[in-house]
Short mmCIF file of C-alpha atoms in Angstrom, two decimals:
data_model
loop_
_atom_site.label_atom_id
_atom_site.label_comp_id
_atom_site.label_asym_id
_atom_site.label_seq_id
_atom_site.Cartn_x
_atom_site.Cartn_y
_atom_site.Cartn_z
CA UNK J 1 28.74 31.03 -63.70
CA UNK J 2 29.93 34.53 -64.53
CA UNK J 3 29.53 37.16 -61.82
CA UNK J 4 29.62 40.86 -62.74
CA UNK J 5 29.66 43.52 -60.04
CA UNK J 6 27.39 46.20 -61.48
CA UNK J 7 27.24 48.31 -58.33
CA UNK J 8 29.66 48.20 -55.39
CA UNK J 9 28.78 51.39 -53.51
CA UNK J 10 26.60 52.28 -50.56
CA UNK J 11 23.49 54.48 -50.52
CA UNK J 12 25.19 57.56 -52.02
CA UNK J 13 27.78 55.80 -54.18
CA UNK J 14 31.29 57.00 -55.05
CA UNK J 15 31.76 59.65 -56.29
CA UNK J 16 28.93 61.07 -54.18
CA UNK J 17 26.87 63.79 -55.81
CA UNK J 18 28.08 67.24 -54.75
CA UNK J 19 31.05 65.88 -52.80
CA UNK J 20 34.59 67.16 -53.32
CA UNK J 21 36.29 64.98 -50.71
CA UNK J 22 39.68 63.53 -51.65
CA UNK J 23 38.24 60.07 -52.28
CA UNK J 24 35.48 61.30 -54.58
CA UNK J 25 37.98 63.47 -56.45
CA UNK J 26 40.38 60.52 -56.78
CA UNK J 27 37.54 58.36 -58.13
CA UNK J 28 36.71 60.99 -60.76
CA UNK J 29 40.36 61.33 -61.77
CA UNK J 30 40.75 57.56 -62.14
CA UNK J 31 37.42 57.05 -63.88
CA UNK J 32 36.33 54.69 -61.11
CA UNK J 33 32.76 54.38 -59.96
CA UNK J 34 30.95 52.62 -57.17
CA UNK J 35 27.29 52.93 -58.05
CA UNK J 36 24.49 51.61 -55.89
CA UNK J 37 24.54 47.89 -55.20
CA UNK J 38 23.66 45.27 -57.81
CA UNK J 39 25.18 41.98 -58.99
CA UNK J 40 24.60 40.20 -62.29
CA UNK J 41 25.00 36.40 -62.40
CA UNK J 42 25.01 34.64 -65.76
CA UNK J 43 24.54 30.90 -66.09
CA UNK J 44 26.83 30.11 -68.99
CA UNK J 45 25.35 26.62 -69.29
CA UNK J 46 21.81 27.85 -70.03
CA UNK J 47 22.42 31.39 -71.26
CA UNK J 48 20.10 32.77 -68.57
CA UNK J 49 20.98 35.50 -66.10
CA UNK J 50 19.88 36.59 -62.65
CA UNK J 51 20.01 40.11 -61.22
CA UNK J 52 20.59 40.43 -57.49
CA UNK J 53 18.99 43.69 -56.30
CA UNK J 54 17.68 46.49 -58.48
CA UNK J 55 19.93 49.51 -58.11
CA UNK J 56 18.59 53.02 -58.77
CA UNK J 57 21.52 53.11 -61.22
CA UNK J 58 20.03 50.21 -63.23
CA UNK J 59 19.88 52.10 -66.54
CA UNK J 60 23.48 53.30 -66.47
CA UNK J 61 24.76 49.96 -65.23
CA UNK J 62 23.25 48.09 -68.16
CA UNK J 63 24.38 50.72 -70.66
CA UNK J 64 27.92 50.68 -69.26
CA UNK J 65 28.58 46.97 -68.75
CA UNK J 66 28.43 44.24 -71.37
CA UNK J 67 25.83 42.02 -69.72
CA UNK J 68 22.41 40.91 -70.95
CA UNK J 69 19.19 42.03 -69.34
CA UNK J 70 18.21 39.53 -66.65
CA UNK J 71 15.76 36.70 -67.08
CA UNK J 72 14.86 36.99 -63.38
CA UNK J 73 15.66 39.08 -60.33
CA UNK J 74 15.87 38.63 -56.59
CA UNK J 75 15.62 41.35 -53.93
CA UNK J 76 17.47 41.21 -50.61
CA UNK J 77 15.53 43.93 -48.76
CA UNK J 78 13.40 47.02 -49.34
CA UNK J 79 15.89 49.87 -48.86
CA UNK J 80 15.75 52.12 -51.89
CA UNK J 81 19.34 51.53 -53.03
CA UNK J 82 18.52 47.83 -53.48
CA UNK J 83 14.98 48.05 -54.81
CA UNK J 84 14.06 51.28 -56.53
CA UNK J 85 15.73 50.37 -59.80
CA UNK J 86 12.91 47.90 -60.39
CA UNK J 87 10.93 50.75 -61.92
CA UNK J 88 13.35 50.55 -64.85
CA UNK J 89 11.63 47.31 -65.81
CA UNK J 90 8.89 49.40 -67.41
CA UNK J 91 8.71 48.54 -71.14
CA UNK J 92 11.95 46.51 -71.02
CA UNK J 93 10.51 43.08 -70.26
CA UNK J 94 7.67 40.92 -71.51
CA UNK J 95 7.71 39.06 -68.19
CA UNK J 96 10.20 39.42 -65.36
CA UNK J 97 9.98 37.03 -62.41
CA UNK J 98 11.18 38.71 -59.21
CA UNK J 99 11.86 36.57 -56.14
CA UNK J 100 11.70 37.90 -52.57
CA UNK J 101 11.28 36.61 -49.04
CA UNK J 102 7.86 35.64 -47.77
CA UNK J 103 8.53 36.28 -44.06
CA UNK J 104 6.45 39.05 -42.47
CA UNK J 105 8.60 41.93 -41.23
CA UNK J 106 7.31 43.01 -37.79
CA UNK J 107 8.28 46.61 -38.58
CA UNK J 108 6.36 46.94 -41.85
CA UNK J 109 3.71 44.28 -41.26
CA UNK J 110 4.41 42.73 -44.64
CA UNK J 111 7.06 40.63 -46.32
CA UNK J 112 9.64 41.90 -48.79
CA UNK J 113 7.61 40.19 -51.51
CA UNK J 114 4.44 41.96 -50.36
CA UNK J 115 6.17 45.35 -50.35
CA UNK J 116 7.44 44.88 -53.90
CA UNK J 117 4.02 43.71 -55.04
CA UNK J 118 2.26 46.78 -53.61
CA UNK J 119 4.92 49.38 -54.44
CA UNK J 120 5.24 48.27 -58.07
CA UNK J 121 1.67 47.22 -58.74
CA UNK J 122 1.76 49.24 -61.97
CA UNK J 123 4.45 46.96 -63.42
CA UNK J 124 2.09 44.36 -64.83
CA UNK J 125 4.94 42.52 -66.54
CA UNK J 126 6.72 41.89 -63.24
CA UNK J 127 5.60 38.76 -61.38
CA UNK J 128 6.60 38.55 -57.71
CA UNK J 129 7.38 35.08 -56.35
CA UNK J 130 7.18 34.57 -52.57
CA UNK J 131 10.29 32.69 -51.50
CA UNK J 132 11.01 30.91 -48.23
CA UNK J 133 14.37 31.81 -46.64
CA UNK J 134 16.91 29.04 -46.20
CA UNK J 135 15.19 26.92 -48.84
CA UNK J 136 16.97 26.69 -52.21
CA UNK J 137 14.93 27.86 -55.20
CA UNK J 138 15.88 26.99 -58.77
CA UNK J 139 16.20 30.26 -60.72
CA UNK J 140 17.84 30.48 -64.15
CA UNK J 141 19.19 26.97 -63.67
CA UNK J 142 20.92 27.95 -60.41
CA UNK J 143 20.03 27.10 -56.82
CA UNK J 144 19.44 30.38 -55.01
CA UNK J 145 18.92 30.66 -51.25
CA UNK J 146 17.87 33.72 -49.27
CA UNK J 147 19.80 33.75 -45.99
CA UNK J 148 18.59 35.85 -43.02
CA UNK J 149 21.16 38.39 -41.81
CA UNK J 150 21.10 41.34 -39.38
CA UNK J 151 20.25 44.80 -40.77
CA UNK J 152 17.97 46.46 -38.20
CA UNK J 153 15.26 47.52 -38.08
CA UNK J 154 14.15 45.73 -41.27
CA UNK J 155 14.44 42.10 -42.30
CA UNK J 156 17.28 41.58 -44.74
CA UNK J 157 18.84 38.62 -46.49
CA UNK J 158 22.17 37.53 -47.80
CA UNK J 159 22.30 35.05 -50.64
CA UNK J 160 24.05 31.98 -51.84
CA UNK J 161 23.93 31.04 -55.51
CA UNK J 162 25.09 27.57 -56.49
CA UNK J 163 25.44 25.82 -59.82
CA UNK J 164 23.90 22.36 -59.29
CA UNK J 165 26.05 20.84 -62.02
CA UNK J 166 29.49 22.36 -61.38
CA UNK J 167 29.18 23.02 -57.65
CA UNK J 168 30.37 26.61 -58.05
CA UNK J 169 29.11 28.79 -55.21
CA UNK J 170 28.72 32.55 -54.80
CA UNK J 171 27.82 33.95 -51.38
CA UNK J 172 26.73 37.49 -50.55
CA UNK J 173 26.58 38.74 -46.99
CA UNK J 174 23.86 41.22 -47.85
CA UNK J 175 23.63 44.45 -45.87
CA UNK J 176 24.40 43.20 -42.38
CA UNK J 177 26.14 43.61 -39.09
CA UNK J 178 28.68 40.98 -38.10
CA UNK J 179 26.04 39.41 -35.84
CA UNK J 180 24.83 36.73 -38.26
CA UNK J 181 23.36 33.50 -36.87
CA UNK J 182 25.22 30.20 -37.00
CA UNK J 183 22.49 28.76 -39.23
CA UNK J 184 22.95 31.56 -41.77
CA UNK J 185 26.74 31.33 -41.60
CA UNK J 186 26.50 27.61 -42.35
CA UNK J 187 24.39 28.34 -45.45
CA UNK J 188 26.88 30.95 -46.70
CA UNK J 189 30.01 28.95 -45.83
CA UNK J 190 32.62 27.58 -48.24
CA UNK J 191 31.90 29.80 -51.25
CA UNK J 192 34.21 30.15 -54.21
CA UNK J 193 33.60 33.91 -54.01
CA UNK J 194 32.22 36.00 -51.16
CA UNK J 195 30.84 39.51 -51.62
CA UNK J 196 30.87 41.05 -48.14
CA UNK J 197 29.45 44.33 -46.87
CA UNK J 198 32.41 46.37 -45.58
CA UNK J 199 31.12 49.92 -45.51
CA UNK J 200 34.02 51.72 -43.73
CA UNK J 201 37.28 51.03 -41.86
CA UNK J 202 36.71 50.03 -38.24
CA UNK J 203 38.37 53.15 -36.86
CA UNK J 204 35.54 55.24 -38.32
CA UNK J 205 33.16 53.83 -35.70
CA UNK J 206 34.26 56.72 -33.48
CA UNK J 207 32.31 59.04 -35.81
CA UNK J 208 29.08 57.04 -35.73
CA UNK J 209 26.51 58.24 -33.16
CA UNK J 210 26.14 54.65 -31.97
CA UNK J 211 29.83 53.79 -32.23
CA UNK J 212 30.68 50.21 -33.08
CA UNK J 213 29.95 46.74 -31.72
CA UNK J 214 30.76 43.04 -32.17
CA UNK J 215 34.38 43.58 -31.21
CA UNK J 216 37.07 41.15 -32.30
CA UNK J 217 39.67 39.63 -29.96
CA UNK J 218 41.77 42.82 -30.07
CA UNK J 219 38.81 45.13 -29.47
CA UNK J 220 38.35 46.09 -33.13
CA UNK J 221 34.67 46.77 -33.88
CA UNK J 222 33.34 44.47 -36.56
CA UNK J 223 30.06 46.39 -36.91
CA UNK J 224 29.72 50.08 -37.80
CA UNK J 225 26.77 51.35 -35.79
CA UNK J 226 24.21 48.56 -36.03
CA UNK J 227 23.61 47.87 -39.72
CA UNK J 228 26.85 47.22 -41.61
CA UNK J 229 30.15 45.45 -41.14
CA UNK J 230 33.37 47.36 -40.99
CA UNK J 231 36.19 46.41 -43.34
CA UNK J 232 37.79 44.43 -40.53
CA UNK J 233 34.48 42.81 -39.68
CA UNK J 234 33.90 41.80 -43.30
CA UNK J 235 37.35 40.21 -43.48
CA UNK J 236 36.76 38.36 -40.21
CA UNK J 237 33.41 37.20 -41.58
CA UNK J 238 35.16 35.93 -44.72
CA UNK J 239 37.62 33.98 -42.56
CA UNK J 240 34.71 32.53 -40.57
CA UNK J 241 33.15 31.28 -43.83
CA UNK J 242 36.43 29.89 -45.24
CA UNK J 243 36.08 32.05 -48.34
CA UNK J 244 39.15 31.70 -50.59
CA UNK J 245 38.33 34.93 -52.44
CA UNK J 246 36.53 37.94 -51.00
CA UNK J 247 35.53 41.28 -52.46
CA UNK J 248 34.25 44.03 -50.19
CA UNK J 249 31.16 45.83 -51.48
CA UNK J 250 28.57 48.38 -50.33
CA UNK J 251 31.50 50.75 -49.79
CA UNK J 252 31.18 54.35 -48.62
CA UNK J 253 33.23 57.28 -49.87
CA UNK J 254 34.55 57.72 -46.31
CA UNK J 255 37.49 55.44 -47.03
CA UNK J 256 40.52 57.73 -47.39
CA UNK J 257 41.94 57.77 -50.93
CA UNK J 258 45.05 55.79 -50.01
CA UNK J 259 42.79 52.95 -48.84
CA UNK J 260 39.70 53.40 -50.99
CA UNK J 261 41.00 51.52 -54.04
CA UNK J 262 43.22 48.95 -52.34
CA UNK J 263 42.56 45.21 -52.23
CA UNK J 264 40.13 43.66 -51.52
CA UNK J 265 37.77 46.62 -52.05
CA UNK J 266 35.72 46.13 -55.21
CA UNK J 267 34.83 48.62 -57.94
CA UNK J 268 32.07 48.48 -60.53
CA UNK J 269 32.64 46.24 -63.53
CA UNK J 270 34.67 43.47 -61.94
CA UNK J 271 33.88 40.01 -63.34
CA UNK J 272 34.51 36.54 -61.93
CA UNK J 273 34.08 33.14 -63.55
CA UNK J 274 33.23 30.45 -61.02
#
């Protein structure tokens, strides 16, 4: 299983359009990019590939990185930076299966699958498959499980992707606070590679209108506001899951330049063979 990080940034990406902060300038100088979130998983046994989330930067990601177009996709939630790239499917695919959760969101009154189906009804070559969370689904020869996480006010899901023959396992926290249920943690546990949402350093919670929460033993906030883990929260989450290798993703340009490109913060284009 080959994992390629196509997009490792948050909603605005790094560099952020129109921003001349030190971190965005450093990214430009180094030729580093963190585009909006997307992960490509290739099953090297079958030659099929799965795309996790459809970044608005879909076109550039597939022109920039040497990966094949996906045979199927899966969507974690309906925020635009994870979904709106699906429109790029127009005229690129004969048939693209897209998997999404079937649980009704009390905020929207419909499931993620329903929202995709209605929003992209003009994409007649995209077929939406309603998928039950916490139940493995065989996609591209891999066992893929949507795992409920905490990203208020909308429902959101992390993922685990396992190769049924080799046992290799990729886990993604999804966009989430640190407050993930024990059942979901058990599903995500013991991965070979964890991709964890670590949007900013914990000390930046002082700048969020809602501060931070889910404090660690030393009082460090593990959640920035209500929706995303801090760097420290993501690393604590990785320790909770016994992840031997962790890359932090969904990163904001608020990291200062001396920290923004340090381990274990990911950048676009990284590849991992599991």
